[in-house]
XYZ file of C-alpha atoms in Angstrom:
675
model
C 105.164 -64.794 32.220
C 101.936 -63.452 33.717
C 102.333 -60.388 35.949
C 101.953 -61.020 39.660
C 99.386 -59.228 41.830
C 99.739 -59.186 45.609
C 96.388 -59.124 47.440
C 96.290 -58.384 51.177
C 93.201 -58.766 53.382
C 92.622 -57.445 56.890
C 92.344 -60.864 58.505
C 93.263 -64.455 57.609
C 89.673 -65.689 57.239
C 88.876 -63.000 54.644
C 92.054 -63.839 52.717
C 91.090 -67.495 52.501
C 87.493 -66.740 51.478
C 88.548 -64.267 48.770
C 91.184 -66.697 47.463
C 88.553 -69.435 47.311
C 86.154 -67.249 45.290
C 88.724 -65.838 42.872
C 90.416 -69.177 42.232
C 87.251 -71.258 42.061
C 88.616 -73.291 44.965
C 91.874 -74.125 43.142
C 94.744 -72.512 45.040
C 98.039 -73.543 46.571
C 98.596 -72.809 50.254
C 102.051 -71.866 51.509
C 102.992 -71.360 55.156
C 104.769 -68.235 56.385
C 106.896 -67.536 59.436
C 103.728 -66.456 61.241
C 101.579 -69.450 62.134
C 98.321 -67.500 61.592
C 99.223 -66.170 58.142
C 99.068 -68.208 54.944
C 99.879 -67.243 51.371
C 97.396 -68.515 48.779
C 98.624 -68.727 45.179
C 96.405 -69.003 42.081
C 95.714 -67.445 38.683
C 92.978 -64.911 38.016
C 91.938 -62.642 35.153
C 91.418 -59.109 36.414
C 89.897 -56.355 34.357
C 92.093 -54.047 32.256
C 94.911 -53.144 32.434
C 96.094 -56.208 34.407
C 94.386 -59.070 32.588
C 95.515 -62.628 33.400
C 97.717 -62.558 36.505
C 99.453 -64.801 38.977
C 98.039 -63.911 42.387
C 99.402 -64.192 45.906
C 96.687 -63.643 48.495
C 97.749 -63.039 52.101
C 96.632 -60.961 55.079
C 97.479 -58.907 58.100
C 95.772 -59.170 61.487
C 94.432 -55.668 62.007
C 96.867 -52.775 62.288
C 100.525 -53.343 61.399
C 101.758 -50.113 62.937
C 101.415 -48.467 66.292
C 102.325 -44.967 67.426
C 104.445 -44.444 70.496
C 106.643 -41.825 72.102
C 110.393 -41.894 71.621
C 112.340 -43.705 74.329
C 112.965 -40.870 76.838
C 109.267 -39.993 76.955
C 108.228 -43.554 77.751
C 109.685 -43.062 81.224
C 106.920 -41.601 83.387
C 109.442 -39.904 85.656
C 111.597 -38.338 82.941
C 109.235 -35.553 81.889
C 106.089 -33.949 83.297
C 102.888 -35.301 81.692
C 102.144 -32.003 79.935
C 105.196 -32.468 77.700
C 103.450 -35.358 75.952
C 101.279 -32.928 73.968
C 104.406 -32.004 71.955
C 106.730 -34.963 72.510
C 108.189 -36.655 69.425
C 106.356 -39.800 68.343
C 107.374 -42.630 66.052
C 105.451 -45.174 64.012
C 106.701 -48.701 64.559
C 105.797 -52.248 63.636
C 105.162 -54.092 66.891
C 107.210 -57.191 67.614
C 104.294 -59.590 67.104
C 103.529 -58.044 63.698
C 107.094 -58.005 62.289
C 106.783 -61.418 60.640
C 103.540 -60.287 58.947
C 105.187 -57.112 57.656
C 108.219 -59.070 56.433
C 105.943 -61.429 54.489
C 104.227 -58.511 52.705
C 107.523 -56.776 51.981
C 108.993 -59.994 50.595
C 105.971 -60.827 48.391
C 105.832 -57.247 47.082
C 109.259 -57.622 45.472
C 107.806 -59.942 42.840
C 104.514 -58.105 42.252
C 103.418 -55.530 39.710
C 100.378 -54.345 41.667
C 99.035 -54.402 45.199
C 95.300 -54.953 45.785
C 94.147 -54.072 49.300
C 91.200 -56.095 50.642
C 90.689 -54.442 54.026
C 87.239 -53.689 55.430
C 85.599 -50.737 53.753
C 85.436 -48.283 56.614
C 87.742 -45.589 57.985
C 89.813 -48.043 59.986
C 90.146 -50.303 56.961
C 91.399 -47.421 54.821
C 94.086 -46.646 57.373
C 95.154 -50.287 57.649
C 95.339 -50.236 53.851
C 97.835 -47.356 53.947
C 99.920 -49.284 56.490
C 99.988 -52.285 54.140
C 100.955 -49.997 51.255
C 103.775 -48.432 53.263
C 105.254 -51.833 54.100
C 104.822 -53.141 50.547
C 106.564 -50.087 49.083
C 109.628 -50.936 51.168
C 109.914 -54.083 49.099
C 108.908 -52.532 45.780
C 108.543 -48.766 45.433
C 107.113 -49.151 41.906
C 104.003 -51.059 43.013
C 100.718 -49.729 41.698
C 98.191 -49.758 44.562
C 94.435 -50.292 44.359
C 91.799 -51.363 46.847
C 88.816 -53.679 46.445
C 85.572 -52.239 47.757
C 83.165 -54.853 49.153
C 80.486 -55.110 51.834
C 80.090 -58.896 52.006
C 82.070 -61.905 50.852
C 79.458 -63.550 48.669
C 81.181 -64.861 45.534
C 79.472 -62.552 43.026
C 80.215 -59.529 45.209
C 83.903 -60.464 45.546
C 84.263 -60.986 41.786
C 82.680 -57.583 41.186
C 85.120 -55.961 43.635
C 88.096 -57.635 41.967
C 87.049 -56.417 38.518
C 86.408 -52.810 39.622
C 89.130 -51.736 42.090
C 89.302 -48.138 43.318
C 91.907 -45.890 44.892
C 92.590 -45.826 48.606
C 90.576 -43.075 50.288
C 93.402 -40.931 51.665
C 91.027 -38.618 53.519
C 89.485 -41.417 55.568
C 92.936 -42.800 56.307
C 94.086 -39.346 57.451
C 91.070 -39.033 59.757
C 92.053 -42.272 61.498
C 95.703 -41.188 61.660
C 94.614 -37.944 63.349
C 92.436 -39.825 65.823
C 95.241 -42.274 66.695
C 97.700 -39.450 67.386
C 95.190 -37.495 69.443
C 94.176 -40.549 71.467
C 97.838 -41.311 72.192
C 98.831 -37.809 73.260
C 95.686 -36.880 75.179
C 95.231 -40.307 76.747
C 98.855 -40.623 77.856
C 99.084 -37.076 79.252
C 95.896 -37.311 81.300
C 96.513 -40.914 82.352
C 99.884 -39.947 83.808
C 98.503 -36.767 85.380
C 95.693 -38.451 87.273
C 97.621 -41.630 88.066
C 100.727 -39.925 89.494
C 98.713 -37.456 91.553
C 96.066 -39.837 92.884
C 98.606 -42.504 93.838
C 99.882 -40.100 96.477
C 96.612 -40.638 98.364
C 97.744 -44.187 99.118
C 95.405 -47.022 99.971
C 93.990 -48.902 97.019
C 95.055 -46.085 94.671
C 98.735 -46.489 95.535
C 99.406 -49.068 92.821
C 96.556 -48.333 90.397
C 97.033 -47.166 86.853
C 94.093 -44.813 86.249
C 93.646 -44.729 82.505
C 91.999 -41.847 80.681
C 90.329 -42.089 77.272
C 88.590 -39.205 75.512
C 85.651 -41.460 74.586
C 85.612 -43.604 77.708
C 85.320 -40.725 80.181
C 82.223 -39.112 78.588
C 80.735 -42.623 78.463
C 81.475 -42.995 82.164
C 80.000 -39.528 82.660
C 76.634 -40.675 81.313
C 76.581 -43.572 83.799
C 77.533 -41.347 86.737
C 75.007 -38.671 85.759
C 72.189 -41.234 85.761
C 73.454 -42.686 89.046
C 73.103 -39.305 90.743
C 69.678 -38.732 89.191
C 68.579 -41.988 90.818
C 70.327 -41.300 94.113
C 69.012 -37.766 94.491
C 65.488 -38.558 93.390
C 62.786 -37.455 95.816
C 59.349 -38.986 95.150
C 56.402 -36.604 94.932
C 52.848 -37.620 95.821
C 50.131 -37.087 93.238
C 46.389 -37.745 92.975
C 44.220 -38.883 90.097
C 40.598 -39.742 89.277
C 39.496 -43.065 87.800
C 36.086 -43.870 86.323
C 34.751 -47.373 85.607
C 31.649 -48.514 83.746
C 30.251 -52.045 83.499
C 28.618 -52.487 80.078
C 27.787 -55.671 78.178
C 29.619 -57.696 80.845
C 32.814 -55.691 80.267
C 34.328 -53.260 82.773
C 35.608 -50.239 80.880
C 38.319 -48.173 82.592
C 38.317 -44.471 81.651
C 41.559 -42.532 82.140
C 41.597 -38.921 83.274
C 42.659 -36.437 80.619
C 44.763 -34.550 83.183
C 46.448 -37.856 84.161
C 47.246 -36.624 87.679
C 47.807 -33.460 89.695
C 50.158 -32.749 92.585
C 47.552 -30.772 94.552
C 45.355 -33.049 96.663
C 42.824 -30.343 97.476
C 42.378 -29.407 93.819
C 41.794 -33.047 92.843
C 39.333 -33.472 95.725
C 37.267 -30.499 94.501
C 37.268 -31.747 90.900
C 36.310 -35.252 92.047
C 33.403 -33.952 94.112
C 32.127 -32.002 91.093
C 32.163 -35.238 89.100
C 30.127 -37.001 91.765
C 27.643 -34.120 91.927
C 27.119 -34.311 88.163
C 25.828 -37.866 88.586
C 25.778 -38.906 84.909
C 28.652 -39.148 82.446
C 28.067 -38.190 78.811
C 29.730 -39.715 75.725
C 31.205 -36.764 73.797
C 33.337 -38.610 71.225
C 33.296 -42.051 69.640
C 36.063 -42.723 67.164
C 37.292 -45.745 65.286
C 40.301 -45.284 63.020
C 42.647 -47.598 61.142
C 46.100 -47.783 62.695
C 49.398 -49.495 61.950
C 52.432 -50.849 63.743
C 55.342 -49.870 61.536
C 57.734 -52.570 60.434
C 61.371 -51.980 61.447
C 63.784 -49.887 59.435
C 66.678 -51.691 57.726
C 69.304 -52.750 60.232
C 72.271 -50.553 61.230
C 75.176 -51.399 63.516
C 73.786 -49.347 66.377
C 70.346 -50.944 66.086
C 71.934 -54.407 65.939
C 73.824 -53.706 69.157
C 70.798 -52.242 70.932
C 68.495 -55.063 69.854
C 71.147 -57.652 70.652
C 71.455 -56.444 74.232
C 67.706 -56.023 74.648
C 66.425 -59.267 73.112
C 69.354 -61.644 72.649
C 70.952 -61.114 76.098
C 74.405 -60.292 74.674
C 76.305 -57.123 75.446
C 77.122 -54.857 72.518
C 80.755 -55.890 72.251
C 79.778 -59.553 72.273
C 77.328 -58.893 69.428
C 80.125 -57.456 67.295
C 82.506 -60.294 68.196
C 79.952 -62.868 67.085
C 79.304 -61.222 63.718
C 82.851 -60.128 63.004
C 85.672 -61.781 64.889
C 89.118 -63.074 64.032
C 88.537 -66.563 65.406
C 87.230 -69.270 63.117
C 84.471 -70.238 65.573
C 82.885 -66.777 65.642
C 82.251 -65.691 62.087
C 79.048 -64.680 60.417
C 80.344 -61.892 58.219
C 83.703 -63.497 57.491
C 81.992 -66.740 56.496
C 79.786 -64.866 54.073
C 76.475 -65.367 55.881
C 75.651 -61.685 56.483
C 76.706 -58.365 54.982
C 79.309 -56.052 56.503
C 78.144 -55.377 60.079
C 79.559 -51.858 60.454
C 77.158 -49.529 58.724
C 75.100 -46.423 59.457
C 72.845 -46.970 56.435
C 69.151 -47.667 57.071
C 67.932 -47.652 53.465
C 68.410 -50.262 50.749
C 69.728 -49.241 47.349
C 67.455 -49.930 44.398
C 70.337 -51.902 42.873
C 69.989 -54.713 45.436
C 67.763 -57.596 44.361
C 65.878 -58.007 47.637
C 63.574 -60.751 46.369
C 66.592 -62.861 45.473
C 67.814 -62.510 49.063
C 64.338 -63.447 50.348
C 64.367 -66.509 48.098
C 67.483 -67.828 49.854
C 65.526 -68.022 53.127
C 62.714 -70.207 51.764
C 64.476 -73.427 52.814
C 64.415 -72.609 56.534
C 61.919 -74.676 58.528
C 61.136 -71.750 60.870
C 60.555 -68.811 58.526
C 60.815 -70.423 55.086
C 57.043 -70.569 54.598
C 56.784 -66.894 55.488
C 59.556 -66.033 53.007
C 57.700 -67.987 50.313
C 54.594 -65.930 51.076
C 56.566 -62.750 50.392
C 57.604 -64.117 47.001
C 54.012 -65.127 46.262
C 52.756 -61.548 46.422
C 53.101 -60.252 49.962
C 56.468 -58.559 49.383
C 56.526 -54.860 50.301
C 59.576 -52.606 49.721
C 61.492 -51.749 52.908
C 61.075 -48.351 54.525
C 63.791 -45.783 53.934
C 65.488 -44.291 56.962
C 67.374 -41.010 56.989
C 70.948 -42.331 57.112
C 73.220 -43.421 54.289
C 76.970 -43.680 54.823
C 77.462 -44.140 51.062
C 79.672 -47.141 51.786
C 77.664 -50.149 52.945
C 74.071 -51.369 52.737
C 72.033 -52.172 55.854
C 72.957 -55.415 57.598
C 71.163 -58.345 55.948
C 71.654 -62.056 55.267
C 73.530 -62.708 52.025
C 73.380 -66.505 52.198
C 71.269 -69.045 54.031
C 73.010 -71.133 56.671
C 71.545 -74.124 58.453
C 71.643 -73.496 62.221
C 73.461 -76.799 62.730
C 76.334 -75.453 60.607
C 76.962 -72.609 63.059
C 79.408 -73.105 65.890
C 77.435 -71.904 68.901
C 74.090 -70.702 70.154
C 75.081 -67.029 70.041
C 75.784 -67.268 66.312
C 72.505 -69.082 65.747
C 70.467 -66.496 67.662
C 72.179 -63.557 65.986
C 71.827 -64.966 62.471
C 68.169 -65.699 63.183
C 67.660 -62.106 64.310
C 69.318 -60.670 61.182
C 67.268 -62.965 58.910
C 63.961 -62.247 60.655
C 64.686 -58.510 60.691
C 65.362 -58.538 56.956
C 62.170 -60.473 56.186
C 60.212 -58.089 58.411
C 61.627 -55.153 56.439
C 60.288 -56.726 53.243
C 56.793 -57.187 54.681
C 53.657 -55.101 55.118
C 53.125 -53.094 58.289
C 50.826 -54.675 60.863
C 47.322 -53.223 60.588
C 44.468 -52.791 63.012
C 41.578 -50.641 64.182
C 41.870 -48.309 67.170
C 38.696 -47.285 68.971
C 38.385 -44.360 71.403
C 35.495 -43.326 73.606
C 35.663 -39.988 75.418
C 33.247 -39.005 78.167
C 32.569 -35.840 80.120
C 31.923 -36.385 83.811
C 31.224 -33.121 85.576
C 33.733 -30.653 84.157
C 36.346 -33.333 83.547
C 37.075 -35.487 80.504
C 38.037 -39.158 80.502
C 38.780 -41.604 77.711
C 39.094 -45.319 77.063
C 40.688 -47.043 74.112
C 40.789 -50.425 72.466
C 42.741 -52.097 69.687
C 41.827 -54.874 67.291
C 44.731 -56.236 65.212
C 43.353 -57.155 61.784
C 46.518 -58.145 59.921
C 49.670 -59.187 61.756
C 51.852 -59.194 58.610
C 55.505 -58.624 59.627
C 54.724 -59.558 63.262
C 54.349 -63.187 62.147
C 58.091 -63.372 61.443
C 59.354 -60.806 63.958
C 58.738 -61.894 67.560
C 60.801 -58.992 68.923
C 57.845 -56.609 68.523
C 54.587 -57.057 70.423
C 51.320 -55.567 69.225
C 48.227 -57.381 70.413
C 44.509 -56.783 70.498
C 43.166 -55.391 73.749
C 39.743 -56.078 75.168
C 37.313 -54.690 72.625
C 35.268 -51.745 73.839
C 31.506 -52.262 74.085
C 29.372 -50.149 71.787
C 28.832 -46.531 72.846
C 26.875 -43.900 70.942
C 27.560 -40.196 70.799
C 25.482 -38.254 73.341
C 24.669 -41.356 75.392
C 24.610 -40.782 79.171
C 25.221 -43.332 81.879
C 25.819 -43.626 85.584
C 29.428 -44.750 86.205
C 29.681 -48.056 88.040
C 32.515 -46.680 90.132
C 34.461 -43.439 90.448
C 37.365 -43.073 92.807
C 40.213 -40.804 93.712
C 43.602 -42.517 93.912
C 46.968 -41.523 95.353
C 50.354 -42.389 93.914
C 53.898 -41.093 93.786
C 56.488 -40.439 91.121
C 59.037 -43.177 90.460
C 62.789 -42.753 90.165
C 64.488 -43.141 86.790
C 66.276 -46.433 86.244
C 69.998 -46.926 86.042
C 71.348 -46.909 82.502
C 70.932 -50.048 80.419
C 73.266 -50.765 77.523
C 70.703 -49.731 74.865
C 70.194 -46.492 76.824
C 73.933 -45.862 76.939
C 74.441 -46.608 73.249
C 71.653 -44.174 72.422
C 73.260 -41.423 74.523
C 76.626 -42.041 72.914
C 75.174 -41.784 69.420
C 73.203 -38.628 70.237
C 76.310 -36.964 71.675
C 78.797 -38.083 69.032
C 80.890 -40.290 71.326
C 82.651 -42.851 69.177
C 81.333 -44.390 65.994
C 78.825 -47.168 65.522
C 81.792 -49.518 65.222
C 83.629 -48.381 68.382
C 80.864 -47.615 70.905
C 80.830 -51.189 72.201
C 84.593 -51.036 72.781
C 84.288 -47.863 74.865
C 81.606 -49.449 77.054
C 83.780 -52.538 77.494
C 86.729 -50.333 78.478
C 84.982 -48.568 81.360
C 83.946 -51.968 82.721
C 87.430 -53.390 82.224
C 88.941 -50.387 84.018
C 86.592 -50.880 86.957
C 84.975 -47.484 86.539
C 81.531 -49.100 86.273
C 80.050 -52.460 87.081
C 77.252 -54.337 85.349
C 74.772 -55.873 87.763
C 71.381 -57.510 87.842
C 68.516 -55.064 87.567
C 66.604 -57.094 90.146
C 69.425 -56.707 92.656
C 70.053 -53.016 92.099
C 68.023 -50.671 94.280
C 68.178 -46.913 93.622
C 70.837 -45.504 95.899
C 69.971 -43.257 98.813
C 73.465 -42.671 100.182
C 76.580 -41.500 98.402
C 78.466 -44.655 99.335
C 76.069 -46.897 97.444
C 78.120 -46.759 94.292
C 79.856 -50.083 93.749
C 83.260 -50.254 95.467
C 86.228 -49.876 93.139
C 88.528 -52.868 92.770
C 91.278 -53.982 90.425
C 93.360 -51.815 88.126
C 92.869 -49.636 85.079
C 93.694 -51.026 81.670
C 95.962 -49.452 79.074
C 94.717 -47.139 76.389
C 92.641 -48.623 73.577
C 93.162 -48.141 69.865
C 92.398 -49.492 66.458
C 90.361 -52.520 65.595
C 88.312 -54.451 68.108
C 88.116 -54.721 71.886
C 89.932 -57.311 73.938
C 87.397 -58.570 76.444
C 83.667 -58.551 76.343
C 82.099 -57.194 79.512
C 79.248 -58.653 81.461
C 76.600 -56.071 80.654
C 73.504 -57.209 78.848
C 69.968 -55.999 79.143
C 69.195 -53.159 81.495
C 66.316 -52.609 83.832
C 64.456 -49.899 85.638
C 62.425 -49.725 88.770
C 58.789 -48.953 89.485
C 57.876 -48.602 85.867
C 60.788 -46.319 85.089
C 61.867 -48.553 82.203
C 62.349 -52.151 81.172
C 63.595 -54.279 84.025
C 63.126 -57.512 85.836
C 65.083 -60.444 87.099
C 68.340 -61.244 85.355
C 68.613 -58.041 83.316
C 71.730 -55.917 83.659
C 72.290 -52.251 84.392
C 75.345 -50.037 84.757
C 76.283 -48.642 88.172
C 79.482 -46.606 88.633
C 82.097 -47.748 91.107
C 83.218 -45.341 93.826
C 86.309 -44.730 91.685
C 84.182 -43.903 88.656
C 82.035 -41.497 90.670
C 85.094 -39.839 92.211
C 86.800 -39.236 88.866
C 83.749 -37.699 87.216
C 82.831 -35.599 90.237
C 86.419 -34.400 90.486
C 86.498 -33.268 86.865
C 83.082 -31.651 87.285
C 84.558 -29.595 90.126
C 87.385 -28.411 87.894
C 84.997 -26.898 85.359
C 81.613 -27.792 83.905
C 81.880 -26.371 80.387
C 85.070 -28.219 79.535
C 84.739 -31.105 81.990
C 86.477 -34.238 80.789
C 83.428 -36.180 81.947
C 81.187 -34.347 79.467
C 80.852 -35.202 75.767
C 81.447 -31.742 74.292
C 85.181 -31.908 73.522
C 85.055 -35.404 72.056
C 81.957 -34.619 70.030
C 83.724 -31.650 68.491
C 86.721 -33.834 67.711
C 84.533 -36.423 65.962
C 82.972 -33.674 63.839
C 86.454 -32.559 62.823
C 87.231 -36.139 61.726
C 84.243 -35.943 59.403
C 85.622 -32.663 58.068
C 88.880 -34.431 57.196
C 86.884 -37.089 55.342
C 84.980 -34.360 53.492
C 88.191 -32.558 52.572
C 87.302 -29.314 54.364
C 90.076 -29.653 56.985
C 93.521 -31.171 56.977
C 94.863 -33.769 59.347
C 97.507 -31.358 60.665
C 94.955 -28.619 61.385
C 92.634 -30.954 63.278
C 95.443 -32.415 65.367
C 96.721 -28.950 66.274
C 93.285 -27.503 67.135
C 92.204 -30.499 69.213
C 95.482 -30.687 71.122
C 95.227 -27.014 72.038
C 91.685 -27.516 73.359
C 92.697 -30.477 75.493
C 95.923 -28.788 76.590
C 93.846 -25.955 78.073
C 91.737 -28.441 80.039
C 94.881 -30.325 81.083
C 96.475 -27.154 82.475
C 93.315 -26.256 84.408
C 93.094 -29.779 85.812
C 96.740 -29.750 86.870
C 96.243 -26.415 88.624
C 93.184 -27.702 90.496
C 94.280 -31.297 91.026
C 93.370 -31.009 94.716
C 89.696 -31.005 93.673
C 90.176 -34.398 92.030
C 91.974 -35.670 95.109
C 89.194 -34.376 97.361
C 86.573 -36.240 95.331
C 88.575 -39.475 95.677
C 88.904 -39.009 99.431
C 85.162 -38.349 99.690
C 83.918 -41.321 97.681
C 86.670 -43.946 97.889
C 87.916 -43.364 101.422
C 84.657 -42.100 102.977
C 86.164 -38.693 103.708
C 89.185 -40.014 105.610
C 92.415 -40.171 103.573
C 94.407 -43.340 104.271
C 97.830 -43.221 105.791
C 100.366 -44.619 103.399
């Protein structure tokens, strides 16, 4: 009798796709006690030492286990919140996952080996150890391996099945450390601020005010920008503009100083220009220039571009490419590669031209793809990031748009395909011309651009690079009388409220979350009513402290593990008066009065270790990387991080009146309600 191998994927759709590839489409489907989970049975010949095996392929649905406090500590009134830093915790299988765990335990009894087919990232490694733990309950002698894959194309899946590897214990330990820290820190601070702020009464009386060590720094970025807008005071400035009509073209020359904030100084300089009478050409330059094609696509770039150009918020982007529902699958259907990656350079082992060839059949960009194969192919640029796990996001198979379930999938697949083809193209090329003149003692310049070869721009409409009006011919040393010279007055413009691409960029720069979890943290602060997403056209920079959006609703519970629950409403962001991209219909983040009060309260407690600043969480994320590198242990990181947060917790508890005062100021307009 052939030995039996139990294969377990992270989600049902992956299990079915892998079973289809390994079996050649010939498998038997058996129902389980969980209506979402199926067992697929077939034969397959693995590499040595297993050889020909009977296979049962099944799945989990994300994490099997959750951490929680023992029963007495679940009661908010039984112990003070500070005790949660040391309270005993237990790992349990949640009620809705018990049938899934029982299926794995039961199937493991008949198996010789367990192959784990979870996603190849930190979270996937940890889910793999949960599967292993459950399977060992049924059969402690199971040999355990994991398949490493970054897309579910047939050839890639067969390669993963033939070359399994060991579970990465370090990555799994990093996730285990993060889960414990998030539980202890989140629960302690959630109870502290909730129990104390409820005593203020009013709308806070029944609220659960959740704390998350990633969500609060994210909220802090939004509040910081809000106050920069609110406190902005415009400053007047003055500038000089010179115009010259030549060959029926009016050339506008810009002042080298741009502008000055001293009106008298600009007036004197302007009068000197007028006294000089003639302007003299002191430099004429024409140089080749390029618009660089995009770097290979990472998760963060996909989220930023998705919010900026596809009008989807970052969490929605990730749900479309990688979701558990059948209707929302690009990665799980095998159309694109694994969408959680920090890598922006393609390995030399990937046959890029073969991937380009698959796009030739498309009626929109197929002709362009054929042109790349006919000699216009150019190797992609190499970025500076390589997570050593997954390639950049790219299409692995062509899909007709009519075969996709909804418009969001169609737009996102189109973006991934066009981005990949742009990466395999030549940079756009053109000629830049510059003319510099001296007028009095001042220097002015004008520039022009002629695009000679559009190249990647022909397939990538998300970048704009167009020819400007061509400059008339000027010769070095030529003098002329300006057609018009004038002194103009202006004023500085306020910064714009944060857009989602802005916020994602700040989170990455400050180490808040990972590329795979940033969207979830943004969704959480919206869900908890700490911020609101609103139209950029409707949002006017605030001038009074009560212009933050009013807080409504309740806080959500703590987040953990794989995936967010609800996509928020945020999409593109806008700015005002030229401060950044904006316009009708775009979305920006504005904190609610509750969000402002919480951050301002924690700022009052202490700036260096403020819970609204990114420093503590950034340090924690760096320690997680140390666990993955093997330079720190899980126990050491948990202990060190808990002690850091315990110190902040104690200081906050001692100065809780500062947090209350901030809530009275912003939520209740300085007058505490009577409750």
